[in-house]
Amino acid sequence: MANTSSAKKATRKIARRTIINKSRRSQMRGTVRNVEEAIAKGDRDAALQAMANCEPALMRAAQRNIIHKNTASRKVSRLTHQIAKLAK
C-alpha cells in the first residue's frame, strides 16, 4: 500500500487513467472487429466504410500510447491488404 501522499495520489491518477484507457481500447477493438466482420462476409463496400472509421481509431490509440505505433500500422496494413484481396 502507498505510504506517502504523492504515492497515494499517483495511485488515484493511475486508476482514473486505467478506466479511460480501457474505454478507448475497447472502442478501438470494436472498430477493428467491424472491418474483420465485413471482410468475412466478403462485402468490400462495407469493409471500406468500416476501415474509414478504423484507421483513425487505431492511429489515435497509438498516439495516446494505448497501443504501440508499429502495432497500429501493422493492423492497418493487414486489414487494407485483406480488403484489397476482396476486389479480386
PDB file of C-alpha atoms in Angstrom:
ATOM      1  CA  MET A   1       0.000   0.000   0.000  1.00  0.00           C
ATOM      2  CA  ALA A   2       1.171   3.531  -0.721  1.00  0.00           C
ATOM      3  CA  ASN A   3       2.808   5.296   2.207  1.00  0.00           C
ATOM      4  CA  THR A   4       3.428   8.845   1.023  1.00  0.00           C
ATOM      5  CA  SER A   5       0.781  11.310  -0.048  1.00  0.00           C
ATOM      6  CA  SER A   6       2.330  11.580  -3.510  1.00  0.00           C
ATOM      7  CA  ALA A   7       2.203   7.790  -3.919  1.00  0.00           C
ATOM      8  CA  LYS A   8      -1.460   7.786  -2.867  1.00  0.00           C
ATOM      9  CA  LYS A   9      -2.218  10.490  -5.417  1.00  0.00           C
ATOM     10  CA  ALA A  10      -0.336   8.563  -8.116  1.00  0.00           C
ATOM     11  CA  THR A  11      -2.468   5.506  -7.321  1.00  0.00           C
ATOM     12  CA  ARG A  12      -5.639   7.564  -7.759  1.00  0.00           C
ATOM     13  CA  LYS A  13      -4.392   9.005 -11.052  1.00  0.00           C
ATOM     14  CA  ILE A  14      -3.481   5.563 -12.379  1.00  0.00           C
ATOM     15  CA  ALA A  15      -6.966   4.272 -11.501  1.00  0.00           C
ATOM     16  CA  ARG A  16      -8.601   7.163 -13.399  1.00  0.00           C
ATOM     17  CA  ARG A  17      -6.361   6.706 -16.450  1.00  0.00           C
ATOM     18  CA  THR A  18      -6.953   2.944 -16.470  1.00  0.00           C
ATOM     19  CA  ILE A  19     -10.704   3.461 -16.838  1.00  0.00           C
ATOM     20  CA  ILE A  20     -10.195   5.898 -19.725  1.00  0.00           C
ATOM     21  CA  ASN A  21      -7.645   3.666 -21.478  1.00  0.00           C
ATOM     22  CA  LYS A  22      -9.887   0.586 -21.159  1.00  0.00           C
ATOM     23  CA  SER A  23     -12.715   2.518 -22.783  1.00  0.00           C
ATOM     24  CA  ARG A  24     -10.516   3.715 -25.642  1.00  0.00           C
ATOM     25  CA  ARG A  25      -9.030   0.240 -26.156  1.00  0.00           C
ATOM     26  CA  SER A  26     -12.452  -1.424 -26.336  1.00  0.00           C
ATOM     27  CA  GLN A  27     -13.686   1.250 -28.749  1.00  0.00           C
ATOM     28  CA  MET A  28     -10.647   0.662 -30.964  1.00  0.00           C
ATOM     29  CA  ARG A  29     -11.150  -3.119 -30.875  1.00  0.00           C
ATOM     30  CA  GLY A  30     -14.784  -2.626 -31.867  1.00  0.00           C
ATOM     31  CA  THR A  31     -13.811  -0.709 -34.991  1.00  0.00           C
ATOM     32  CA  VAL A  32     -11.310  -3.422 -35.942  1.00  0.00           C
ATOM     33  CA  ARG A  33     -13.976  -6.081 -35.378  1.00  0.00           C
ATOM     34  CA  ASN A  34     -16.372  -4.243 -37.711  1.00  0.00           C
ATOM     35  CA  VAL A  35     -13.788  -4.336 -40.507  1.00  0.00           C
ATOM     36  CA  GLU A  36     -12.999  -8.008 -39.908  1.00  0.00           C
ATOM     37  CA  GLU A  37     -16.704  -8.932 -39.971  1.00  0.00           C
ATOM     38  CA  ALA A  38     -17.215  -7.093 -43.263  1.00  0.00           C
ATOM     39  CA  ILE A  39     -14.183  -8.886 -44.739  1.00  0.00           C
ATOM     40  CA  ALA A  40     -15.502 -12.243 -43.511  1.00  0.00           C
ATOM     41  CA  LYS A  41     -18.826 -11.555 -45.247  1.00  0.00           C
ATOM     42  CA  GLY A  42     -16.994 -10.581 -48.416  1.00  0.00           C
ATOM     43  CA  ASP A  43     -18.667  -7.158 -48.508  1.00  0.00           C
ATOM     44  CA  ARG A  44     -15.988  -4.854 -49.914  1.00  0.00           C
ATOM     45  CA  ASP A  45     -18.048  -1.640 -49.677  1.00  0.00           C
ATOM     46  CA  ALA A  46     -18.894  -2.223 -46.026  1.00  0.00           C
ATOM     47  CA  ALA A  47     -15.265  -3.120 -45.317  1.00  0.00           C
ATOM     48  CA  LEU A  48     -14.036   0.115 -46.902  1.00  0.00           C
ATOM     49  CA  GLN A  49     -16.557   2.129 -44.925  1.00  0.00           C
ATOM     50  CA  ALA A  50     -15.601   0.383 -41.676  1.00  0.00           C
ATOM     51  CA  MET A  51     -11.920   0.886 -42.496  1.00  0.00           C
ATOM     52  CA  ALA A  52     -12.518   4.636 -42.820  1.00  0.00           C
ATOM     53  CA  ASN A  53     -13.517   4.585 -39.133  1.00  0.00           C
ATOM     54  CA  CYS A  54     -10.963   2.009 -38.055  1.00  0.00           C
ATOM     55  CA  GLU A  55      -7.745   3.597 -39.301  1.00  0.00           C
ATOM     56  CA  PRO A  56      -8.148   6.906 -37.407  1.00  0.00           C
ATOM     57  CA  ALA A  57      -9.181   4.999 -34.275  1.00  0.00           C
ATOM     58  CA  LEU A  58      -6.039   2.858 -34.445  1.00  0.00           C
ATOM     59  CA  MET A  59      -3.765   5.838 -35.044  1.00  0.00           C
ATOM     60  CA  ARG A  60      -5.429   7.791 -32.243  1.00  0.00           C
ATOM     61  CA  ALA A  61      -4.856   4.864 -29.885  1.00  0.00           C
ATOM     62  CA  ALA A  62      -1.205   4.752 -30.925  1.00  0.00           C
ATOM     63  CA  GLN A  63      -0.856   8.480 -30.401  1.00  0.00           C
ATOM     64  CA  ARG A  64      -2.245   8.156 -26.884  1.00  0.00           C
ATOM     65  CA  ASN A  65       0.066   5.223 -26.060  1.00  0.00           C
ATOM     66  CA  ILE A  66      -2.747   2.704 -25.718  1.00  0.00           C
ATOM     67  CA  ILE A  67      -1.065   0.533 -28.345  1.00  0.00           C
ATOM     68  CA  HIS A  68       2.382   0.813 -29.936  1.00  0.00           C
ATOM     69  CA  LYS A  69       2.568   2.825 -33.156  1.00  0.00           C
ATOM     70  CA  ASN A  70       4.039  -0.112 -35.068  1.00  0.00           C
ATOM     71  CA  THR A  71       1.163  -2.320 -33.902  1.00  0.00           C
ATOM     72  CA  ALA A  72      -1.337   0.216 -35.222  1.00  0.00           C
ATOM     73  CA  SER A  73       0.484   0.459 -38.549  1.00  0.00           C
ATOM     74  CA  ARG A  74       0.682  -3.327 -38.840  1.00  0.00           C
ATOM     75  CA  LYS A  75      -3.059  -3.721 -38.179  1.00  0.00           C
ATOM     76  CA  VAL A  76      -3.935  -1.050 -40.752  1.00  0.00           C
ATOM     77  CA  SER A  77      -1.626  -2.645 -43.310  1.00  0.00           C
ATOM     78  CA  ARG A  78      -3.000  -6.153 -42.836  1.00  0.00           C
ATOM     79  CA  LEU A  79      -6.644  -5.033 -42.921  1.00  0.00           C
ATOM     80  CA  THR A  80      -6.014  -2.933 -46.045  1.00  0.00           C
ATOM     81  CA  HIS A  81      -4.362  -5.924 -47.711  1.00  0.00           C
ATOM     82  CA  GLN A  82      -7.319  -8.162 -46.895  1.00  0.00           C
ATOM     83  CA  ILE A  83      -9.748  -5.578 -48.292  1.00  0.00           C
ATOM     84  CA  ALA A  84      -7.647  -5.328 -51.480  1.00  0.00           C
ATOM     85  CA  LYS A  85      -7.887  -9.105 -51.907  1.00  0.00           C
ATOM     86  CA  LEU A  86     -11.711  -8.822 -51.869  1.00  0.00           C
ATOM     87  CA  ALA A  87     -11.592  -6.836 -55.107  1.00  0.00           C
ATOM     88  CA  LYS A  88     -10.114  -9.772 -56.993  1.00  0.00           C
TER      89      LYS A  88
END
